[in-house]
mmCIF file of C-alpha atoms and ligand atoms in Angstrom:
data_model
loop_
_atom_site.group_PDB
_atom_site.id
_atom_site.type_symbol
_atom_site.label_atom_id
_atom_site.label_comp_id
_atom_site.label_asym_id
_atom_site.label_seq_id
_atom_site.Cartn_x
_atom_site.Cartn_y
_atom_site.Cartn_z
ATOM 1 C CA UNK V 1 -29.056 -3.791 -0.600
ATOM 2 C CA UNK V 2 -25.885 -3.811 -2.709
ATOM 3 C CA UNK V 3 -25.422 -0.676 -3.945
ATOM 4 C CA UNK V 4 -22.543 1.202 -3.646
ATOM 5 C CA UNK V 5 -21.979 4.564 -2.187
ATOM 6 C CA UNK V 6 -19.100 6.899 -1.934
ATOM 7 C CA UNK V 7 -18.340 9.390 0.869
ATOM 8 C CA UNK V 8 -15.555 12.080 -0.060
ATOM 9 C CA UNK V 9 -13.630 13.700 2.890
ATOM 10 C CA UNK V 10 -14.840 10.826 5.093
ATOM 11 C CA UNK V 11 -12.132 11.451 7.491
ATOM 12 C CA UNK V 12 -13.519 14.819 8.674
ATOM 13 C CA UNK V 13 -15.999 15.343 11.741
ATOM 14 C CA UNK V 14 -19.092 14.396 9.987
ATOM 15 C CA UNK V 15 -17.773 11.655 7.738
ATOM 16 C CA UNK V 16 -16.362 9.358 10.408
ATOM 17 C CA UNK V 17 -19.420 9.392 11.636
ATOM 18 C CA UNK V 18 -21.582 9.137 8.081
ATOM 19 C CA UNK V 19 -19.771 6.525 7.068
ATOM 20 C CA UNK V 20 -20.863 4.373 10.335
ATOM 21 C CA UNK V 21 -24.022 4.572 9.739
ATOM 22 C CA UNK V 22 -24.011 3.986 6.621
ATOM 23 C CA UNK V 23 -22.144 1.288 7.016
ATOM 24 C CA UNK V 24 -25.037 0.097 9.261
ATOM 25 C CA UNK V 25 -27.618 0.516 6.608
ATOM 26 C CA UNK V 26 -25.269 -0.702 3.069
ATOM 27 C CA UNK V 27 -23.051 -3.020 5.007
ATOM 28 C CA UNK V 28 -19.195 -2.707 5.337
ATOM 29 C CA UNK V 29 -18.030 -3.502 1.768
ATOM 30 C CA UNK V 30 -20.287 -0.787 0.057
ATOM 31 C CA UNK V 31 -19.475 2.044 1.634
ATOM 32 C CA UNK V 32 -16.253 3.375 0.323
ATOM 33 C CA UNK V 33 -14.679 5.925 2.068
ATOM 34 C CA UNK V 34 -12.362 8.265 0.335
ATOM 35 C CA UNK V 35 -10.597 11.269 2.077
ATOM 36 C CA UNK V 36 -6.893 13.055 0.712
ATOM 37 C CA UNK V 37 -5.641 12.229 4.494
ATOM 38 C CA UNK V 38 -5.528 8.703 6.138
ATOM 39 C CA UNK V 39 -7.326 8.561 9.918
ATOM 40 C CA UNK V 40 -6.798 5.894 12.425
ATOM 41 C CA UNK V 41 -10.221 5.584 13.369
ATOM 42 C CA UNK V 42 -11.758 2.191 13.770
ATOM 43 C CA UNK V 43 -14.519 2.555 11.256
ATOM 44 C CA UNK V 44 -12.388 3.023 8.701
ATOM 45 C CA UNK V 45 -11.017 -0.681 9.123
ATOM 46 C CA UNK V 46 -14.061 -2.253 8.807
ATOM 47 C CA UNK V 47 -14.878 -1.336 4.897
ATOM 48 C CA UNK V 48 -12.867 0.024 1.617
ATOM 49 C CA UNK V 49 -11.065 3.025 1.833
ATOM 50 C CA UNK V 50 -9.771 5.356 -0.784
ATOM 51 C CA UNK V 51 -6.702 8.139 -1.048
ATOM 52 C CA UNK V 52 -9.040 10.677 -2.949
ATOM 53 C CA UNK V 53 -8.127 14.629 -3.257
ATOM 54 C CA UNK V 54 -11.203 15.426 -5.233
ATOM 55 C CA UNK V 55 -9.329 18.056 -7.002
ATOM 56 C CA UNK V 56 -7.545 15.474 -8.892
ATOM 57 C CA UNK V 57 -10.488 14.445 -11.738
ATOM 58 C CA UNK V 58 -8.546 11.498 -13.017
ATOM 59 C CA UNK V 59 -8.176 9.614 -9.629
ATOM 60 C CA UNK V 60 -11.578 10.548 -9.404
ATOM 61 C CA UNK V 61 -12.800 9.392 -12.423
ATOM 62 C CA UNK V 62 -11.185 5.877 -11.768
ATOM 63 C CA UNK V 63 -12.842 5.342 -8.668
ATOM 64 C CA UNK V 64 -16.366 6.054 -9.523
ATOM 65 C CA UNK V 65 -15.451 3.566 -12.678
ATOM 66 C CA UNK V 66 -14.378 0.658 -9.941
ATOM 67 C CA UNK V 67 -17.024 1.343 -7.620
ATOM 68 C CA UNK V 68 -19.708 2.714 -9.911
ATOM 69 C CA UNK V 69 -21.734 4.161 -6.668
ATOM 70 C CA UNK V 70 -25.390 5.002 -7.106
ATOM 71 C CA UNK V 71 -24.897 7.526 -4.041
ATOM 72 C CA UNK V 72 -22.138 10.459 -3.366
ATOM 73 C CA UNK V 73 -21.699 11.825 -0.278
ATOM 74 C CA UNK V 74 -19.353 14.547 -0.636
ATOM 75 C CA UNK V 75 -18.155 16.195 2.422
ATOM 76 C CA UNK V 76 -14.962 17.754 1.775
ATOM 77 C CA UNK V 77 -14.506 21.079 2.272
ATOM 78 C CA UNK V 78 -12.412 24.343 4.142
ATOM 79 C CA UNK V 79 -14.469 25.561 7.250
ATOM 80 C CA UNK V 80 -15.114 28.918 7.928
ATOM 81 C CA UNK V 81 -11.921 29.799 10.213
ATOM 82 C CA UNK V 82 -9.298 27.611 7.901
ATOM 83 C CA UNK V 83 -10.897 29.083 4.685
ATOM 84 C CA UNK V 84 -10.053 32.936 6.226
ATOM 85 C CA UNK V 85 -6.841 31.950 6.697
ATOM 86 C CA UNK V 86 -6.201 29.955 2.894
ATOM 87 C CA UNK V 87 -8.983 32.239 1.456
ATOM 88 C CA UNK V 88 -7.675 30.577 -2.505
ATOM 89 C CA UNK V 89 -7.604 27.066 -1.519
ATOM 90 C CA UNK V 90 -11.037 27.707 0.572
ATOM 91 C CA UNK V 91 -12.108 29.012 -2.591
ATOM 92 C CA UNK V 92 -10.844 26.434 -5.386
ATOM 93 C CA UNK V 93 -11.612 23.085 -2.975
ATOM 94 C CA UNK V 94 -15.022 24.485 -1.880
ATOM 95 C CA UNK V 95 -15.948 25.390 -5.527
ATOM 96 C CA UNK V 96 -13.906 22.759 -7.857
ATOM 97 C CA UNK V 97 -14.798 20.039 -5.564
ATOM 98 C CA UNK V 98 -18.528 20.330 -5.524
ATOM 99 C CA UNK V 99 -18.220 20.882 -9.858
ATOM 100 C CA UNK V 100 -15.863 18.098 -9.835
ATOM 101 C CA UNK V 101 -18.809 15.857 -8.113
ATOM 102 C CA UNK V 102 -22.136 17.651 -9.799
ATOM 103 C CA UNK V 103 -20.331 17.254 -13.862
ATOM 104 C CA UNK V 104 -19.332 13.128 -12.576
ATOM 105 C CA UNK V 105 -23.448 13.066 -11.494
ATOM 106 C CA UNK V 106 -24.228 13.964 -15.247
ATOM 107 C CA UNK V 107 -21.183 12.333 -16.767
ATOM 108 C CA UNK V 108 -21.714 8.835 -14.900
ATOM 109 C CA UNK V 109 -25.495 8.578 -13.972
ATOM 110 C CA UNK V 110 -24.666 8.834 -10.136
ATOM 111 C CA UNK V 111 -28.438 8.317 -8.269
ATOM 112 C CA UNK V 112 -27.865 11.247 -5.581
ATOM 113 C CA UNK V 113 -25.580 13.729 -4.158
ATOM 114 C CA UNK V 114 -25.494 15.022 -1.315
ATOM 115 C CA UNK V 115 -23.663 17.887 -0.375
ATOM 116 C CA UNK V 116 -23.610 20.192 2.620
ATOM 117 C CA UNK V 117 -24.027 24.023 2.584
ATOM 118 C CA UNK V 118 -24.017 25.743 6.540
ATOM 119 C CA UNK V 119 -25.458 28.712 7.996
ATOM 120 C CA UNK V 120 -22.493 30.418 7.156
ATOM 121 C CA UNK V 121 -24.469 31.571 3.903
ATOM 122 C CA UNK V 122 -26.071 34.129 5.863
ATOM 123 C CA UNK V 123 -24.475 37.632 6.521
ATOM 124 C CA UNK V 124 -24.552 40.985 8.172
ATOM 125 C CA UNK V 125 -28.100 41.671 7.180
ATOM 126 C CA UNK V 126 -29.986 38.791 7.473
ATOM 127 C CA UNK V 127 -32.250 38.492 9.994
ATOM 128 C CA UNK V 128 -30.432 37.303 13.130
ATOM 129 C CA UNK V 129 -33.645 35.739 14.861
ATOM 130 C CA UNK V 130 -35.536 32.898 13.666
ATOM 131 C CA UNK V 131 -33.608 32.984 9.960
ATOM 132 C CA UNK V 132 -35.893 31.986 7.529
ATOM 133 C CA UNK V 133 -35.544 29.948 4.604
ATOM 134 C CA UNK V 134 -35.504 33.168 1.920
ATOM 135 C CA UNK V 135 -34.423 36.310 3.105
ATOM 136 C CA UNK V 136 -31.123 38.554 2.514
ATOM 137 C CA UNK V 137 -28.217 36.317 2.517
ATOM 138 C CA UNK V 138 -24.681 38.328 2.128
ATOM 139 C CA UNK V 139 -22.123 36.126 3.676
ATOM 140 C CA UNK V 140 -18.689 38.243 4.001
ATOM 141 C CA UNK V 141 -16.228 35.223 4.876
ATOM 142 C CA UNK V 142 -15.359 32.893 1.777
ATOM 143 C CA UNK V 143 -16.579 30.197 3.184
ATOM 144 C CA UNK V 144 -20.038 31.177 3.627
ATOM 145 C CA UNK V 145 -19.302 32.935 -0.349
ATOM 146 C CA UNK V 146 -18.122 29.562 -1.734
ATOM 147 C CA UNK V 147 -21.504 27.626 0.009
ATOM 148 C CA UNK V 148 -23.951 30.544 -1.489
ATOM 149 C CA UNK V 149 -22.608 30.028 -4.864
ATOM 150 C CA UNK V 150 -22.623 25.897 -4.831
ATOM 151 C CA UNK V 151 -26.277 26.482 -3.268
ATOM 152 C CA UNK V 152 -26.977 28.169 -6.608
ATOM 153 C CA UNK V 153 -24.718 25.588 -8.839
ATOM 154 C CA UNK V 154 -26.904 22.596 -6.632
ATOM 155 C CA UNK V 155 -30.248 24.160 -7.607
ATOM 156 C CA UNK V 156 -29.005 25.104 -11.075
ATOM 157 C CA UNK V 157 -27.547 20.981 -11.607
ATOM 158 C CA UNK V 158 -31.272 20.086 -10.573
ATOM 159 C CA UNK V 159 -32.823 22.507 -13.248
ATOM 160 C CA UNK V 160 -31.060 22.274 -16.162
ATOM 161 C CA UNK V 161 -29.100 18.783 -15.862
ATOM 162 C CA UNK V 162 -31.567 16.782 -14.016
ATOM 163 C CA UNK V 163 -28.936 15.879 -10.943
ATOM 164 C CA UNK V 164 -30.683 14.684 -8.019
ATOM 165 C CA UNK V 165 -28.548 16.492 -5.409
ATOM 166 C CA UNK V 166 -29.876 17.543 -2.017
ATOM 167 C CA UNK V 167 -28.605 19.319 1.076
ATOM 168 C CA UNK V 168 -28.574 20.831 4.378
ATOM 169 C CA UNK V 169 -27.591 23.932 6.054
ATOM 170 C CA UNK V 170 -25.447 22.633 8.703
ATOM 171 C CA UNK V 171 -25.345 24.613 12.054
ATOM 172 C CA UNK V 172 -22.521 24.010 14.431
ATOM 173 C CA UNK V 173 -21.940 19.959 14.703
ATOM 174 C CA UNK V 174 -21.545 18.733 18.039
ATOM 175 C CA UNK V 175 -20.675 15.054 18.646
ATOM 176 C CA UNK V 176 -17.947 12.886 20.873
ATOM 177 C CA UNK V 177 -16.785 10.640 18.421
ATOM 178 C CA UNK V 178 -14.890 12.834 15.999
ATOM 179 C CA UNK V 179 -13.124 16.041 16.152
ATOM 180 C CA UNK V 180 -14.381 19.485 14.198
ATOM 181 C CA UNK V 181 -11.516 21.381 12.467
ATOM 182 C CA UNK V 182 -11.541 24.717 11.256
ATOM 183 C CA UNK V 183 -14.861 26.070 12.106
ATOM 184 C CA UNK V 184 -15.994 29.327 14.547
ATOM 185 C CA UNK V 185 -18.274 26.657 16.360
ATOM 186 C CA UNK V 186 -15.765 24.028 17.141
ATOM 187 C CA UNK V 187 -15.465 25.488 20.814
ATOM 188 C CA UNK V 188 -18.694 24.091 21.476
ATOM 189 C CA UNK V 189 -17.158 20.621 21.342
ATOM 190 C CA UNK V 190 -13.982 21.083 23.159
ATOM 191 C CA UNK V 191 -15.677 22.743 26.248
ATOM 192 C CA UNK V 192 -16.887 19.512 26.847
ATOM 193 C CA UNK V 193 -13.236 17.477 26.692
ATOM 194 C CA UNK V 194 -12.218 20.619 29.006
ATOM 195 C CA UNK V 195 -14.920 20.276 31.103
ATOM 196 C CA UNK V 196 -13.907 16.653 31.569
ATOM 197 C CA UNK V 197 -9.889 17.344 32.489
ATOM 198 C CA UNK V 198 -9.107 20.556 33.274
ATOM 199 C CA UNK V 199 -12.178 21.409 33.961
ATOM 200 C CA UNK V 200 -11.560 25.016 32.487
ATOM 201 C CA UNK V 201 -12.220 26.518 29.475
ATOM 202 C CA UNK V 202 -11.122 29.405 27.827
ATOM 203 C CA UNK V 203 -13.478 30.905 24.934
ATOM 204 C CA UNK V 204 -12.513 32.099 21.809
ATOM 205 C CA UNK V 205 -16.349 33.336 21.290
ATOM 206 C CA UNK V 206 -17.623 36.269 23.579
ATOM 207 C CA UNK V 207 -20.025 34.988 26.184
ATOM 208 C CA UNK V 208 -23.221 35.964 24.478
ATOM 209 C CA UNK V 209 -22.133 34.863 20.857
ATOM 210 C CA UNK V 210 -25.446 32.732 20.612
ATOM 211 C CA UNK V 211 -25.375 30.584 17.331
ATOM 212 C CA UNK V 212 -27.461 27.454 16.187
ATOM 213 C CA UNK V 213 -25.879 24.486 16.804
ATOM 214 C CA UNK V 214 -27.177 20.639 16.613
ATOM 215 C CA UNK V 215 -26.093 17.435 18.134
ATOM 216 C CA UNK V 216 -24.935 14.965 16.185
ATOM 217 C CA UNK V 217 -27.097 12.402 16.107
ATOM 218 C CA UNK V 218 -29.795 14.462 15.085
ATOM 219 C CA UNK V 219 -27.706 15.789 12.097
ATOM 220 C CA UNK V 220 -26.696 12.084 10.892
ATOM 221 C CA UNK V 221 -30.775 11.421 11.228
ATOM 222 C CA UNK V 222 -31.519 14.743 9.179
ATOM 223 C CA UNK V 223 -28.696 13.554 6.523
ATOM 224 C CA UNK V 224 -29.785 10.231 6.032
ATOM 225 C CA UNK V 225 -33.860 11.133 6.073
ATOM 226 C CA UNK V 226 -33.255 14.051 3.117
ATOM 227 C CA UNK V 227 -31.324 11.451 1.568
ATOM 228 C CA UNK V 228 -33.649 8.635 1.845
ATOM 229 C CA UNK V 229 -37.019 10.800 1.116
ATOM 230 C CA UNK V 230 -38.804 10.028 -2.176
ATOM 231 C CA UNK V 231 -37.427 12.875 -4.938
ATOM 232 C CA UNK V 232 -40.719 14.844 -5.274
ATOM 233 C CA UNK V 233 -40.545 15.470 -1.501
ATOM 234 C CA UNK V 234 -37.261 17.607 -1.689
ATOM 235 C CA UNK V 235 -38.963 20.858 -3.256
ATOM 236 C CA UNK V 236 -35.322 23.003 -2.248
ATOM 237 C CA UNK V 237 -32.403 22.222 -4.463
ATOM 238 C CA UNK V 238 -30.500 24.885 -2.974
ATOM 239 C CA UNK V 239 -30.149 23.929 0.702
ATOM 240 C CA UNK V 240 -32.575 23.425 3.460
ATOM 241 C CA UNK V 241 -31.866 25.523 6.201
ATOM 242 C CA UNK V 242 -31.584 23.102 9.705
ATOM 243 C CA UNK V 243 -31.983 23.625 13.448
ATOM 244 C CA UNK V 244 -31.252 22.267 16.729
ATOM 245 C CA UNK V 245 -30.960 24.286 19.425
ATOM 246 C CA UNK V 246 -29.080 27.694 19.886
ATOM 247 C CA UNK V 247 -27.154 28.846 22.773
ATOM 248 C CA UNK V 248 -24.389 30.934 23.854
ATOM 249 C CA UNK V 249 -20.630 30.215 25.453
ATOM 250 C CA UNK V 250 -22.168 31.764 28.516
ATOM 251 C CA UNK V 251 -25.507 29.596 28.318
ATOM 252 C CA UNK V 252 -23.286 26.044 27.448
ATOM 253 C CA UNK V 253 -21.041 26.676 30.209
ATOM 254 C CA UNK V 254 -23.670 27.058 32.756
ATOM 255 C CA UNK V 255 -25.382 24.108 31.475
ATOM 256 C CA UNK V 256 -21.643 22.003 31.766
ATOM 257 C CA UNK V 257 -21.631 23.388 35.365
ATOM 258 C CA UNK V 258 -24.901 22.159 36.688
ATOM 259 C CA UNK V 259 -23.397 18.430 36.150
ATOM 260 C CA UNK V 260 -19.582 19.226 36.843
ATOM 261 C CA UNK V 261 -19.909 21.917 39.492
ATOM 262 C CA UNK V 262 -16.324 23.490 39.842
ATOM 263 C CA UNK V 263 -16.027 23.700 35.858
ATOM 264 C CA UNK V 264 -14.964 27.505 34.793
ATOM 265 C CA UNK V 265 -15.165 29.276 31.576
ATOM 266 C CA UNK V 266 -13.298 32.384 30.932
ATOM 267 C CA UNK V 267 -12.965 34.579 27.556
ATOM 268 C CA UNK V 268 -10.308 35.108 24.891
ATOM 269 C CA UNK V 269 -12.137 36.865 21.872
ATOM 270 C CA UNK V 270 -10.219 36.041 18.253
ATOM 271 C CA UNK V 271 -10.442 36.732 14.691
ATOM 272 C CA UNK V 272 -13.543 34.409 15.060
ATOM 273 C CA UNK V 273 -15.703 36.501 16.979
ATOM 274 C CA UNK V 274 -16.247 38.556 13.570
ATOM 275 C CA UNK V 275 -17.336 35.800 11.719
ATOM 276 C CA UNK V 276 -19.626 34.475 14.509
ATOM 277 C CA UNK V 277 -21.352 37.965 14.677
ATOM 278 C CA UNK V 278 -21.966 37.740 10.811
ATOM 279 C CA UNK V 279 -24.166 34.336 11.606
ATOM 280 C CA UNK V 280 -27.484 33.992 12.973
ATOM 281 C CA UNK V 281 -28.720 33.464 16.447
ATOM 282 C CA UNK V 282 -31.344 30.918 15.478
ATOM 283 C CA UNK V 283 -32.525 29.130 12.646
ATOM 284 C CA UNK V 284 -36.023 28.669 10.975
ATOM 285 C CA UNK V 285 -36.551 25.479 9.810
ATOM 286 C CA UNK V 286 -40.275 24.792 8.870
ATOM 287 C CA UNK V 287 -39.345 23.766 5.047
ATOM 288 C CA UNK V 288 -37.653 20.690 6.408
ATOM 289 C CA UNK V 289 -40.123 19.532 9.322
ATOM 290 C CA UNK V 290 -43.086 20.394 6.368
ATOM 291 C CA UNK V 291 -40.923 18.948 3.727
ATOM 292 C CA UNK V 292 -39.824 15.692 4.932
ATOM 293 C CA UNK V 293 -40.827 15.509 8.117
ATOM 294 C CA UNK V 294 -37.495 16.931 9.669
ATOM 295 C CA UNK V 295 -37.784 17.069 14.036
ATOM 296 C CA UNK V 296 -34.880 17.285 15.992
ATOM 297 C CA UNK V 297 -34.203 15.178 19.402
ATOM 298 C CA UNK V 298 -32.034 17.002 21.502
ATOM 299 C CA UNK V 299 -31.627 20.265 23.151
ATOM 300 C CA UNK V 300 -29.073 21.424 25.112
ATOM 301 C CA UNK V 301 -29.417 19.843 28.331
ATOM 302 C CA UNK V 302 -29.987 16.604 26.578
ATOM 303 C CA UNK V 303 -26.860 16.906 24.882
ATOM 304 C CA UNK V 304 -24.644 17.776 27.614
ATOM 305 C CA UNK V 305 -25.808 15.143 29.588
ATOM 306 C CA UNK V 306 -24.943 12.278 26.448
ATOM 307 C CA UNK V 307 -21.930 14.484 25.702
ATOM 308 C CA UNK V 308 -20.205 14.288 29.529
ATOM 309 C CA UNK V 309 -21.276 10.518 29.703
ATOM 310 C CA UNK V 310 -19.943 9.263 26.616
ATOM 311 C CA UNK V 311 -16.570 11.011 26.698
ATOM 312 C CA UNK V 312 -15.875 10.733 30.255
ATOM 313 C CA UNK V 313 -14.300 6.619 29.968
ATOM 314 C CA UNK V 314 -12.259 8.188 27.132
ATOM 315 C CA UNK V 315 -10.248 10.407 30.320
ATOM 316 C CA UNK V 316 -10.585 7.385 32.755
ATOM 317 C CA UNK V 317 -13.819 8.728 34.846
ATOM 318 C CA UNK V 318 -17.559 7.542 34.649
ATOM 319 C CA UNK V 319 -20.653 9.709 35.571
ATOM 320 C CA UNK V 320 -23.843 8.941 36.202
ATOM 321 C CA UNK V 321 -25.831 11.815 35.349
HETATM 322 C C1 LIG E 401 -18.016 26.307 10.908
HETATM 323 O O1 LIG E 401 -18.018 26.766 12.056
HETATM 324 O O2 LIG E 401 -17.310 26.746 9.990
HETATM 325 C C2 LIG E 401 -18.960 25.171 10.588
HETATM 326 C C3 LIG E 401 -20.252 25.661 10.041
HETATM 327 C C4 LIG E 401 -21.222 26.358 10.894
HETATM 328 O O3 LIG E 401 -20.505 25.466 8.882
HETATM 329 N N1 LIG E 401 -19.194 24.393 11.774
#
């Protein structure tokens, strides 16, 4: 295949990752990976790379005339914690970005966009259990706002301007090979590098804070499947809500400790306990599985298991579990 396809904020948890596997599929030289920060990451050696701050039109402009990419992956974006604390910036990169991408889709004739929206669209009164697709969504933390809205600016792209843009509510991400930043479910990831060294971990989620989470794998499968369906199988222009599994500081830490017996949790509640509480427990997802055939792999134990083996060399140790 020689297409080209562009992934903006590639440097960020799900990028490094994204770009990978793309890689995989597109080969190295047609997968361009842009991001406004460099990252030392091996993956980024093997193919272009691009200084992009998608804010900046012009800069933009110029790459998608050198690279003229039939795909756009566009990733970057404030997570819920950062976005709290740089509520205008959260605003204006979540917002400008994604119109920055959706008028270049009309402008240049790009193929498809993807862009991800989270379960942080939900709120206060949607219902916590089993979240379906449609139902009251109020989100009361900017990020979750600034996803709602370029839900309805996705969907509204697709209607009136013919854009072929498609996406996922993301839960929580949980992987070994890159690092979150800025999100209320990024303990779920380093609980498992504590596990591995100090083998302590203090919580800054209340132990029954239960919230949909999914492993990465399964998220870079559910990524590249919407993006590789046929068109008239992606009936939600909005966002597709997504699950995994769900579980709770209390119910991950208990899971750690049946393969690394002495490991300890303990609670510190912060400021993102609040926004936690605003987010479902679990997630309905039968529009995706019905859709396009989306079925997840792992549950919890599964992951914990490929989570503790995988980053265990990184500290020097090996387990066979
Ligand atoms: C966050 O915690 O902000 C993200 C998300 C659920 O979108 N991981």
């Amino acid at each position: 295949m020689s297409e080209n396809i562009l992934v903006i904020g590639a440097c960020g948890q799900l990028g490094t990752e994204l770009v990978e596997e793309l890689r995989k599929i597109y080969g190295d030289s047609h997968v361009i990976a842009s991001d406004i920060r460099q990252s030392d990451d091996e993956v980024f050696k093997n193919g272009p790379f691009e200084t992009l701050d998608i804010l900046d039109k012009n800069n933009f402009s110029a790459l998608l005339q050198k690279y003229k990419p039939s795909q756009v992956y566009h990733l970057a974006a404030l997570l819920s914690a950062t976005a709290e604390a740089k509520p205008k910036l959260g605003w204006t990169l979540n917002m400008d970005g994604l119109f920055n991408v959706l008028d270049a889709a009309v402008d240049f004739k790009i193929g498809k966009i993807y862009w991800p929206s989270s379960i942080a669209v939900f709120g206060p009164n949607t219902p916590m259990n089993d979240t379906p697709q449609n139902c009251v969504m109020d989100p009361n933390t900017v990020y979750g706002i600034s996803k709602l809205a370029g839900e309805r600016y996705c969907e509204y792209y697709f209607q009136k301007r013919g854009v072929d843009v498609r996406s996922l509510r993301y839960p929580g991400l949980i992987g070994y090979k890159s690092a979150p930043g800025g999100g209320t479910t990024d303990y779920a990831v380093s609980i498992y590098h504590d596990a591995l060294t100090t083998k302590k971990h203090e919580c800054f989620l209340g132990p029954q804070t239960q919230l949909p989470m999914l492993y990465m794998p399964d998220a870079l499968k559910a990524t590249l499947d919407i993006m590789h369906a046929p068109a008239e199988k992606i009936k939600i222009r909005s966002s597709y809500n997504l699950a995994g599994m769900s579980f709770s500081p209390e119910e991950i830490a208990a899971n750690i400790k049946s393969f690394i017996p002495d490991f300890e949790i303990s609670y510190k509640v912060d400021h993102r306990q609040a926004i936690a509480d605003s987010w479902p427990n679990s997630i309905n997802d039968t529009e995706a599985r019905n859709d396009w055939g989306w079925a997840p792999s792992y549950d919890l134990n599964s992951m914990s298991k490929d989570m503790l083996v995988n980053l265990a060399p990184r500290y020097g140790q090996s387990l066979s579990i």
